[in-house]
Short mmCIF file of C-alpha atoms and ligand atoms in Angstrom, two decimals:
data_model
loop_
_atom_site.label_atom_id
_atom_site.label_comp_id
_atom_site.label_asym_id
_atom_site.label_seq_id
_atom_site.Cartn_x
_atom_site.Cartn_y
_atom_site.Cartn_z
CA UNK A 1 23.84 -71.95 75.97
CA UNK A 2 21.68 -69.21 76.74
CA UNK A 3 18.74 -67.73 74.46
CA UNK A 4 20.65 -64.99 73.94
CA UNK A 5 23.72 -66.76 73.02
CA UNK A 6 21.91 -69.02 70.83
CA UNK A 7 20.41 -65.91 68.95
CA UNK A 8 24.02 -64.33 68.98
CA UNK A 9 25.27 -67.36 67.26
CA UNK A 10 22.45 -67.06 64.52
CA UNK A 11 23.42 -63.63 63.49
CA UNK A 12 20.98 -61.58 65.68
CA UNK A 13 23.59 -58.96 66.79
CA UNK A 14 25.50 -58.44 63.62
CA UNK A 15 23.13 -58.93 60.44
CA UNK A 16 21.80 -56.34 58.27
CA UNK A 17 18.65 -57.15 57.37
CA UNK A 18 15.47 -55.57 55.43
CA UNK A 19 12.45 -54.67 57.34
CA UNK A 20 10.22 -56.58 54.60
CA UNK A 21 7.57 -53.94 54.06
CA UNK A 22 7.63 -55.32 50.54
CA UNK A 23 9.18 -57.91 48.72
CA UNK A 24 11.19 -57.95 46.77
CA UNK A 25 12.54 -54.87 48.48
CA UNK A 26 12.79 -51.39 47.13
CA UNK A 27 16.68 -51.53 46.29
CA UNK A 28 15.81 -54.21 43.65
CA UNK A 29 13.39 -51.85 41.76
CA UNK A 30 14.95 -51.44 38.62
CA UNK A 31 15.09 -48.43 35.97
CA UNK A 32 14.69 -50.70 33.15
CA UNK A 33 11.40 -51.64 34.02
CA UNK A 34 8.72 -51.79 31.08
CA UNK A 35 7.24 -48.18 30.38
CA UNK A 36 3.50 -48.16 30.59
CA UNK A 37 3.33 -50.37 33.50
CA UNK A 38 1.86 -47.97 35.96
CA UNK A 39 -0.91 -46.76 33.32
CA UNK A 40 -1.63 -50.36 32.38
CA UNK A 41 -2.01 -51.63 36.32
CA UNK A 42 -4.13 -48.50 37.18
CA UNK A 43 -6.66 -49.34 34.13
CA UNK A 44 -6.61 -53.09 35.45
CA UNK A 45 -8.13 -51.98 38.88
CA UNK A 46 -11.72 -53.76 38.92
CA UNK A 47 -14.53 -51.10 37.96
CA UNK A 48 -16.20 -50.35 41.41
CA UNK A 49 -13.24 -51.98 43.41
CA UNK A 50 -11.40 -50.45 46.25
CA UNK A 51 -7.90 -48.90 46.05
CA UNK A 52 -5.68 -47.06 48.70
CA UNK A 53 -3.91 -43.83 48.15
CA UNK A 54 -0.62 -42.79 49.93
CA UNK A 55 0.31 -39.03 49.56
CA UNK A 56 3.68 -38.07 50.13
CA UNK A 57 4.45 -34.55 51.19
CA UNK A 58 8.39 -33.98 51.29
CA UNK A 59 8.79 -31.14 53.39
CA UNK A 60 9.60 -30.07 56.99
CA UNK A 61 10.10 -27.19 58.83
CA UNK A 62 13.42 -28.75 60.60
CA UNK A 63 15.35 -31.76 59.81
CA UNK A 64 16.13 -34.32 62.43
CA UNK A 65 19.02 -35.51 62.50
CA UNK A 66 18.14 -39.27 63.31
CA UNK A 67 15.46 -39.41 60.39
CA UNK A 68 16.05 -41.24 57.06
CA UNK A 69 13.05 -40.09 55.18
CA UNK A 70 12.97 -38.40 51.86
CA UNK A 71 12.20 -34.76 52.72
CA UNK A 72 13.58 -31.48 52.35
CA UNK A 73 13.70 -28.33 55.06
CA UNK A 74 11.93 -25.32 54.44
CA UNK A 75 10.86 -22.17 55.97
CA UNK A 76 9.17 -20.81 53.00
CA UNK A 77 5.41 -21.70 52.14
CA UNK A 78 5.87 -21.06 47.96
CA UNK A 79 7.73 -24.62 47.58
CA UNK A 80 4.89 -26.26 49.36
CA UNK A 81 2.00 -24.46 47.66
CA UNK A 82 3.91 -25.35 44.56
CA UNK A 83 4.01 -28.81 45.19
CA UNK A 84 0.34 -29.16 46.19
CA UNK A 85 -0.40 -27.87 42.68
CA UNK A 86 1.85 -30.80 41.19
CA UNK A 87 0.15 -33.30 43.54
CA UNK A 88 -3.30 -31.78 42.34
CA UNK A 89 -2.32 -32.29 38.60
CA UNK A 90 -0.75 -35.95 39.30
CA UNK A 91 -4.57 -36.62 41.21
CA UNK A 92 -5.90 -35.40 37.79
CA UNK A 93 -4.07 -37.82 35.74
CA UNK A 94 -4.81 -40.63 37.84
CA UNK A 95 -8.46 -39.59 37.64
CA UNK A 96 -8.37 -39.74 34.22
CA UNK A 97 -7.30 -43.63 33.79
CA UNK A 98 -8.98 -44.57 37.10
CA UNK A 99 -11.64 -47.21 36.01
CA UNK A 100 -15.42 -46.02 37.06
CA UNK A 101 -16.68 -46.60 40.63
CA UNK A 102 -13.62 -46.98 42.48
CA UNK A 103 -13.67 -45.68 45.86
CA UNK A 104 -10.93 -45.35 48.69
CA UNK A 105 -10.38 -47.95 51.27
CA UNK A 106 -7.56 -45.95 53.20
CA UNK A 107 -5.95 -42.68 52.53
CA UNK A 108 -2.66 -42.01 54.54
CA UNK A 109 -0.76 -38.41 54.05
CA UNK A 110 2.74 -39.01 55.09
CA UNK A 111 6.23 -37.40 54.65
CA UNK A 112 8.04 -35.38 55.50
CA UNK A 113 5.71 -33.17 57.40
CA UNK A 114 1.90 -33.07 55.95
CA UNK A 115 1.10 -30.86 58.50
CA UNK A 116 2.82 -28.11 57.65
CA UNK A 117 0.15 -27.39 54.83
CA UNK A 118 -1.87 -24.57 55.66
CA UNK A 119 -5.50 -25.02 56.31
CA UNK A 120 -6.57 -24.16 52.89
CA UNK A 121 -4.15 -26.14 51.34
CA UNK A 122 -5.21 -29.12 53.22
CA UNK A 123 -8.95 -28.52 52.04
CA UNK A 124 -7.46 -28.11 48.50
CA UNK A 125 -5.72 -31.37 48.63
CA UNK A 126 -8.37 -33.07 50.18
CA UNK A 127 -10.73 -32.16 47.48
CA UNK A 128 -8.61 -32.95 44.53
CA UNK A 129 -8.46 -36.35 46.31
CA UNK A 130 -12.32 -36.91 46.81
CA UNK A 131 -12.65 -35.94 42.87
CA UNK A 132 -10.55 -39.20 41.86
CA UNK A 133 -12.62 -41.27 44.17
CA UNK A 134 -14.82 -40.89 47.08
CA UNK A 135 -14.18 -42.70 50.67
CA UNK A 136 -15.68 -46.15 50.81
CA UNK A 137 -18.13 -46.63 53.83
CA UNK A 138 -15.48 -48.46 55.71
CA UNK A 139 -12.56 -45.98 55.04
CA UNK A 140 -9.69 -44.83 57.24
CA UNK A 141 -8.01 -41.67 56.73
CA UNK A 142 -4.83 -41.33 58.42
CA UNK A 143 -2.32 -38.19 58.81
CA UNK A 144 1.31 -38.47 60.03
CA UNK A 145 1.16 -35.44 62.67
CA UNK A 146 4.02 -33.54 63.83
CA UNK A 147 3.57 -32.23 67.29
CA UNK A 148 5.72 -29.10 66.68
CA UNK A 149 3.42 -28.21 63.39
CA UNK A 150 -0.23 -28.30 64.29
CA UNK A 151 -2.49 -26.27 65.55
CA UNK A 152 -6.30 -25.76 66.07
CA UNK A 153 -6.95 -24.50 62.34
CA UNK A 154 -5.36 -27.33 60.68
CA UNK A 155 -6.56 -30.06 62.80
CA UNK A 156 -10.18 -28.51 62.01
CA UNK A 157 -9.36 -28.52 58.22
CA UNK A 158 -8.05 -32.41 58.59
CA UNK A 159 -11.13 -33.61 60.69
CA UNK A 160 -13.41 -31.78 58.18
CA UNK A 161 -11.55 -33.76 55.25
CA UNK A 162 -12.64 -36.86 57.32
CA UNK A 163 -9.46 -37.97 58.66
CA UNK A 164 -10.46 -40.58 61.31
CA UNK A 165 -6.90 -41.83 62.54
CA UNK A 166 -3.73 -39.87 63.11
CA UNK A 167 0.04 -40.97 64.06
CA UNK A 168 2.33 -38.95 66.22
CA UNK A 169 5.80 -39.18 66.13
CA UNK A 170 7.41 -39.25 69.76
CA UNK A 171 10.89 -40.94 69.50
CA UNK A 172 12.01 -40.49 73.20
CA UNK A 173 10.67 -38.00 75.72
CA UNK A 174 14.17 -37.50 77.37
CA UNK A 175 15.71 -34.20 76.77
CA UNK A 176 19.41 -35.59 76.31
CA UNK A 177 18.24 -38.17 73.88
CA UNK A 178 16.33 -35.61 71.76
CA UNK A 179 19.13 -32.93 71.94
CA UNK A 180 21.56 -36.05 70.78
CA UNK A 181 18.99 -36.87 67.76
CA UNK A 182 18.08 -32.92 66.75
CA UNK A 183 14.33 -33.27 67.45
CA UNK A 184 13.27 -31.28 70.37
CA UNK A 185 9.72 -32.02 71.40
CA UNK A 186 8.27 -31.54 75.08
CA UNK A 187 5.81 -34.02 76.57
CA UNK A 188 3.34 -31.17 76.99
CA UNK A 189 3.66 -30.49 73.43
CA UNK A 190 2.87 -33.88 72.42
CA UNK A 191 0.36 -34.46 75.04
CA UNK A 192 -1.48 -31.11 73.53
CA UNK A 193 -1.27 -32.40 70.33
CA UNK A 194 -2.98 -36.02 71.18
CA UNK A 195 -5.44 -33.92 73.00
CA UNK A 196 -6.10 -31.58 70.10
CA UNK A 197 -6.53 -34.63 67.97
CA UNK A 198 -9.06 -36.63 69.98
CA UNK A 199 -11.09 -33.25 70.36
CA UNK A 200 -11.98 -33.45 66.94
CA UNK A 201 -13.40 -37.08 67.32
CA UNK A 202 -10.55 -38.72 65.87
CA UNK A 203 -10.45 -41.59 68.32
CA UNK A 204 -7.51 -43.60 66.68
CA UNK A 205 -4.22 -42.60 67.81
CA UNK A 206 -0.88 -44.20 66.70
CA UNK A 207 2.49 -42.96 68.47
CA UNK A 208 5.82 -44.09 66.85
CA UNK A 209 8.74 -44.43 69.34
CA UNK A 210 12.23 -45.76 68.85
CA UNK A 211 14.90 -47.69 70.64
CA UNK A 212 18.13 -47.83 70.07
CA UNK A 213 19.15 -44.06 70.32
CA UNK A 214 21.92 -42.38 71.70
CA UNK A 215 22.44 -42.23 75.69
CA UNK A 216 19.10 -44.77 75.78
CA UNK A 217 18.96 -46.73 78.87
CA UNK A 218 16.43 -48.81 80.26
CA UNK A 219 15.72 -46.69 83.06
CA UNK A 220 15.14 -43.73 80.44
CA UNK A 221 13.09 -46.07 77.70
CA UNK A 222 11.15 -47.05 80.82
CA UNK A 223 10.32 -43.61 81.92
CA UNK A 224 9.50 -42.63 78.05
CA UNK A 225 7.18 -45.36 77.47
CA UNK A 226 5.24 -44.71 81.05
CA UNK A 227 4.78 -41.16 79.81
CA UNK A 228 3.68 -42.56 76.64
CA UNK A 229 1.02 -44.87 77.97
CA UNK A 230 -0.33 -41.84 79.87
CA UNK A 231 -1.57 -40.65 76.65
CA UNK A 232 -3.02 -44.22 75.91
CA UNK A 233 -2.52 -44.49 72.34
CA UNK A 234 -4.43 -47.19 70.63
CA UNK A 235 -1.49 -48.13 68.62
CA UNK A 236 2.42 -48.17 69.16
CA UNK A 237 4.91 -48.67 66.59
CA UNK A 238 8.56 -49.15 68.43
CA UNK A 239 11.01 -48.74 65.66
CA UNK A 240 14.47 -49.74 66.28
CA UNK A 241 16.64 -46.71 65.25
CA UNK A 242 18.23 -47.35 61.79
CA UNK A 243 21.88 -45.94 62.05
CA UNK A 244 22.74 -46.03 58.43
CA UNK A 245 24.91 -42.54 58.11
CA UNK A 246 26.55 -43.47 54.62
CA UNK A 247 22.64 -43.43 53.37
CA UNK A 248 21.25 -40.83 55.42
CA UNK A 249 23.84 -37.96 55.49
CA UNK A 250 22.00 -36.05 58.79
CA UNK A 251 23.02 -38.79 60.86
CA UNK A 252 26.44 -37.84 60.96
CA UNK A 253 25.54 -35.62 63.48
CA UNK A 254 24.33 -38.36 65.92
CA UNK A 255 27.06 -39.19 68.31
CA UNK A 256 27.87 -42.93 67.50
CA UNK A 257 29.94 -43.34 70.77
CA UNK A 258 26.86 -43.04 72.49
CA UNK A 259 24.93 -45.65 70.44
CA UNK A 260 23.87 -48.61 72.51
CA UNK A 261 25.43 -51.93 71.13
CA UNK A 262 23.30 -54.50 69.73
CA UNK A 263 23.03 -56.24 72.73
CA UNK A 264 21.78 -53.17 74.73
CA UNK A 265 19.44 -52.65 71.82
CA UNK A 266 17.95 -56.16 72.49
CA UNK A 267 17.44 -54.89 76.33
CA UNK A 268 15.89 -51.73 75.29
CA UNK A 269 13.26 -53.36 72.87
CA UNK A 270 12.35 -56.18 75.64
CA UNK A 271 11.96 -53.45 78.41
CA UNK A 272 9.77 -51.36 75.97
CA UNK A 273 7.69 -54.67 74.90
CA UNK A 274 7.35 -55.85 78.56
CA UNK A 275 5.89 -52.46 79.39
CA UNK A 276 3.33 -52.43 76.60
CA UNK A 277 2.28 -56.17 77.47
CA UNK A 278 1.85 -55.55 81.29
CA UNK A 279 -0.23 -52.39 80.28
CA UNK A 280 -2.53 -54.85 78.32
CA UNK A 281 -1.42 -54.24 74.65
CA UNK A 282 -1.50 -56.83 72.20
CA UNK A 283 1.62 -57.59 70.20
CA UNK A 284 1.42 -56.98 66.41
CA UNK A 285 3.92 -58.52 64.61
CA UNK A 286 7.61 -57.75 65.18
CA UNK A 287 7.30 -54.23 66.53
CA UNK A 288 3.80 -53.14 66.75
CA UNK A 289 1.53 -53.02 69.92
CA UNK A 290 -2.16 -52.22 69.78
CA UNK A 291 -5.06 -52.18 72.31
CA UNK A 292 -7.29 -55.41 71.90
CA UNK A 293 -10.19 -53.14 70.67
CA UNK A 294 -8.03 -51.75 67.99
CA UNK A 295 -9.09 -53.19 64.40
CA UNK A 296 -5.21 -54.23 63.94
CA UNK A 297 -5.47 -56.50 67.09
CA UNK A 298 -8.86 -57.83 65.77
CA UNK A 299 -7.25 -58.31 62.12
CA UNK A 300 -4.03 -60.46 63.70
CA UNK A 301 -6.14 -62.54 65.25
CA UNK A 302 -8.25 -63.31 62.22
CA UNK A 303 -5.35 -63.67 60.18
CA UNK A 304 -6.21 -60.63 57.82
CA UNK A 305 -3.39 -58.44 58.79
CA UNK A 306 -1.11 -57.49 56.00
CA UNK A 307 2.41 -55.77 55.81
CA UNK A 308 2.93 -52.68 53.60
CA UNK A 309 5.08 -49.46 53.24
CA UNK A 310 3.77 -47.88 56.42
CA UNK A 311 4.22 -51.18 58.29
CA UNK A 312 1.10 -53.20 59.61
CA UNK A 313 -2.10 -52.76 58.16
CA UNK A 314 -5.56 -54.31 57.93
CA UNK A 315 -6.33 -52.74 54.43
CA UNK A 316 -8.15 -55.14 52.43
CA UNK A 317 -7.55 -53.23 49.52
CA UNK A 318 -4.86 -55.17 47.03
CA UNK A 319 -3.93 -51.76 45.21
CA UNK A 320 -2.14 -49.03 47.14
CA UNK A 321 -1.15 -46.06 45.08
CA UNK A 322 1.51 -43.70 45.92
CA UNK A 323 1.46 -39.98 45.02
CA UNK A 324 4.26 -37.39 45.16
CA UNK A 325 7.94 -37.48 44.92
CA UNK A 326 9.81 -40.98 45.77
CA UNK A 327 6.21 -42.42 46.46
CA UNK A 328 5.57 -46.41 46.03
CA UNK A 329 2.47 -47.94 44.51
CA UNK A 330 1.72 -51.90 44.68
CA UNK A 331 -0.41 -53.58 42.80
CA UNK A 332 -1.37 -57.23 42.38
CA UNK A 333 1.22 -57.12 39.27
CA UNK A 334 4.28 -55.48 40.82
CA UNK A 335 5.64 -52.37 42.06
CA UNK A 336 6.34 -48.93 40.98
CA UNK A 337 8.05 -45.79 42.34
CA UNK A 338 7.76 -42.39 41.54
CA UNK A 339 11.06 -40.15 40.73
CA UNK A 340 12.72 -39.64 44.20
CA UNK A 341 13.94 -35.79 43.77
CA UNK A 342 11.36 -33.44 43.90
CA UNK A 343 12.54 -31.74 41.12
CA UNK A 344 12.21 -34.72 38.83
CA UNK A 345 8.90 -35.77 39.96
CA UNK A 346 7.73 -32.07 39.34
CA UNK A 347 8.85 -31.74 35.86
CA UNK A 348 7.46 -35.51 34.54
CA UNK A 349 3.89 -33.93 35.88
CA UNK A 350 4.50 -30.80 33.93
CA UNK A 351 4.88 -32.49 30.62
CA UNK A 352 1.94 -34.88 31.38
CA UNK A 353 3.26 -37.93 32.08
CA UNK A 354 3.53 -40.15 35.23
CA UNK A 355 6.77 -39.58 37.21
CA UNK A 356 7.54 -43.67 37.52
CA UNK A 357 11.17 -44.12 37.76
CA UNK A 358 11.48 -47.76 38.80
CA UNK A 359 9.75 -50.48 39.27
CA UNK A 360 9.44 -54.35 39.44
CA UNK A 361 7.01 -56.81 37.72
CA UNK A 362 6.30 -59.84 40.06
CA UNK A 363 6.99 -63.28 38.99
CA UNK A 364 5.16 -66.46 40.00
CA UNK A 365 8.40 -67.00 42.39
CA UNK A 366 8.24 -63.48 43.58
CA UNK A 367 4.31 -63.79 44.75
CA UNK A 368 5.13 -66.90 46.48
CA UNK A 369 8.01 -65.58 48.63
CA UNK A 370 6.58 -62.66 49.10
CA UNK A 371 3.51 -64.22 51.05
CA UNK A 372 6.08 -66.46 52.62
CA UNK A 373 7.80 -63.61 54.27
CA UNK A 374 4.37 -61.48 54.70
CA UNK A 375 3.15 -64.51 56.74
CA UNK A 376 6.44 -64.57 58.70
CA UNK A 377 6.37 -60.88 59.47
CA UNK A 378 2.56 -60.59 60.48
CA UNK A 379 1.79 -63.96 61.94
CA UNK A 380 5.00 -65.75 62.88
CA UNK A 381 4.20 -68.91 60.72
CA UNK A 382 3.52 -70.24 57.34
CA UNK A 383 0.42 -72.16 57.06
CA UNK A 384 0.73 -74.72 54.37
CA UNK A 385 -2.64 -75.04 53.31
CA UNK A 386 -2.97 -71.47 52.65
CA UNK A 387 -0.11 -71.65 50.62
CA UNK A 388 -0.73 -74.75 48.68
CA UNK A 389 -4.40 -73.41 47.45
CA UNK A 390 -2.78 -70.32 46.38
CA UNK A 391 0.43 -70.87 44.74
CA UNK A 392 1.78 -73.12 42.04
CA UNK A 393 4.34 -75.15 44.60
CA UNK A 394 3.99 -78.97 45.49
CA UNK A 395 3.60 -80.04 48.78
CA UNK A 396 7.05 -81.71 48.78
CA UNK A 397 8.54 -78.87 47.41
CA UNK A 398 7.11 -76.48 49.90
CA UNK A 399 7.82 -78.76 52.62
CA UNK A 400 11.44 -78.75 51.39
CA UNK A 401 11.68 -74.69 51.47
CA UNK A 402 10.47 -75.21 55.08
CA UNK A 403 12.93 -77.89 56.07
CA UNK A 404 15.74 -76.09 54.82
CA UNK A 405 14.72 -72.88 56.70
CA UNK A 406 14.36 -74.76 59.83
CA UNK A 407 18.00 -76.57 59.36
CA UNK A 408 19.54 -73.08 58.70
CA UNK A 409 18.18 -72.16 62.34
CA UNK A 410 19.46 -74.96 64.12
CA UNK A 411 16.24 -77.21 63.95
CA UNK A 412 14.86 -74.55 66.76
CA UNK A 413 11.72 -73.45 64.53
CA UNK A 414 8.30 -75.45 64.90
CA UNK A 415 8.21 -77.61 61.64
CA UNK A 416 5.44 -79.64 61.16
CA UNK A 417 3.18 -81.08 58.72
CA UNK A 418 1.08 -78.29 58.92
CA UNK A 419 3.79 -75.74 58.37
CA UNK A 420 6.57 -73.55 59.92
CA UNK A 421 6.10 -71.60 63.14
CA UNK A 422 8.58 -69.18 65.22
CA UNK A 423 8.35 -69.69 68.58
CA UNK A 424 8.49 -66.94 70.95
CA UNK A 425 11.65 -67.30 71.91
CA UNK A 426 12.88 -67.02 68.41
CA UNK A 427 10.78 -64.13 67.49
CA UNK A 428 13.73 -61.57 67.64
CA UNK A 429 15.19 -63.22 64.66
CA UNK A 430 11.80 -63.08 62.44
CA UNK A 431 13.39 -60.83 60.09
CA UNK A 432 16.49 -62.92 59.61
CA UNK A 433 14.16 -66.17 59.11
CA UNK A 434 12.18 -63.99 56.57
CA UNK A 435 15.55 -63.22 54.72
CA UNK A 436 15.60 -67.33 54.29
CA UNK A 437 12.87 -66.88 51.97
CA UNK A 438 14.36 -63.82 49.98
CA UNK A 439 16.12 -65.04 46.54
CA UNK A 440 17.52 -61.63 45.70
CA UNK A 441 21.07 -60.72 46.16
CA UNK A 442 21.26 -58.81 49.74
CA UNK A 443 24.63 -57.32 49.44
CA UNK A 444 23.13 -54.51 47.20
CA UNK A 445 21.21 -52.50 49.90
CA UNK A 446 22.29 -51.09 53.08
CA UNK A 447 19.78 -52.69 55.40
CA UNK A 448 19.58 -51.94 59.15
CA UNK A 449 20.55 -54.29 62.05
CA UNK A 450 18.39 -57.49 62.56
CA UNK A 451 17.59 -55.83 66.12
S1 LIG B 521 11.31 -37.05 61.39
FE1 LIG B 521 9.54 -36.23 60.68
S2 LIG B 521 10.12 -33.68 61.14
FE2 LIG B 521 11.91 -34.87 61.53
S3 LIG B 521 13.05 -34.97 59.31
FE3 LIG B 521 11.86 -36.85 59.61
S4 LIG B 521 9.95 -36.44 58.70
FE4 LIG B 521 10.61 -34.51 58.98
#
């Protein structure tokens, strides 16, 4: 039996699995969650500690068909200006309860399209954030930049506000593919955006590309990756396109008959993966690549890499507070999520209360499973000594869990007295193996293909 046939027999080509950017995953957050948890957990941040902030801007000038992000199209500035006012009010409410001396470890502006803010609005928002907490010495401030929606003035405003990382969405450079996903963006526009960002001294550039798009072939993804390599990004996220038109209505415009099969998706991923590795990039977790000098590569080597809602991170802060409609916050005690609709979010903040809509308080079992899953997703291994020293589980109970997982994958994992490892030829199954440690009902959510 070939490795591919074995991967198929273990469900790689038909399973639907979470991407495990949290555990439990967001569909398991509940509205019955105890009121006041967000406030109590913010107040529990240690004085002088570090937190990270995520700011969600749910507006775009155009709505790309492939995108399942929570965002709305607008050609006008008025809703964006009004939304920034609400964000500022939410920031002021946060400042009122945040313990003294807290500093910012990471700040991320995502969306949507944060770069559709005018330079003046960007400066206002940045000022309101620094009124909540100043940057720590080793801070990182990253912004998702749409190359179609950036210019010199906005780049200047972001650089003046302290941006030192940027992420640009590429998806694929092929024109037919771009047309079929409703996102036209020439190579020249992307290159100019990258140059504009770097000219401001921002030396860390991430690029997102997708595999599994309609009309994508090995030849086409090879060409797109080579063009991307010419821009020398420091990090690359190679995500699988998740076709979920029952959840993301815009995807009904995508020509389904031109989508690659699950087997072809594996080929596309492998083709791109090899190109990045040949070019000297380190493989980071299941779907990222980084130059050896990049801090994510260093975090992976030292075992300090973590997984959060933005994918992989080297952020040491335990608390990530999400502001804006639909944003998720993570605390050592659990998760909270703001109301997804901008109207409900705006109403709550206007009434002077936080917009928490759902959440989940972590049990001891959740914390254990969250860490087991995170170790697999980040390091492809579970290290027994780390688990036993940080969680209330006996050695025989942990060994029994790992033995059961190995048996579920036909004994093809690496099981030793030191822990459980995923050998390189089994790594396409990582999310499926992680799912084995998930105690929740997975039928609840419309997860995406395992590959
Ligand atoms: S890909 Fe970006 S610009 Fe396009 S709809 Fe999604 S968030 Fe908006």
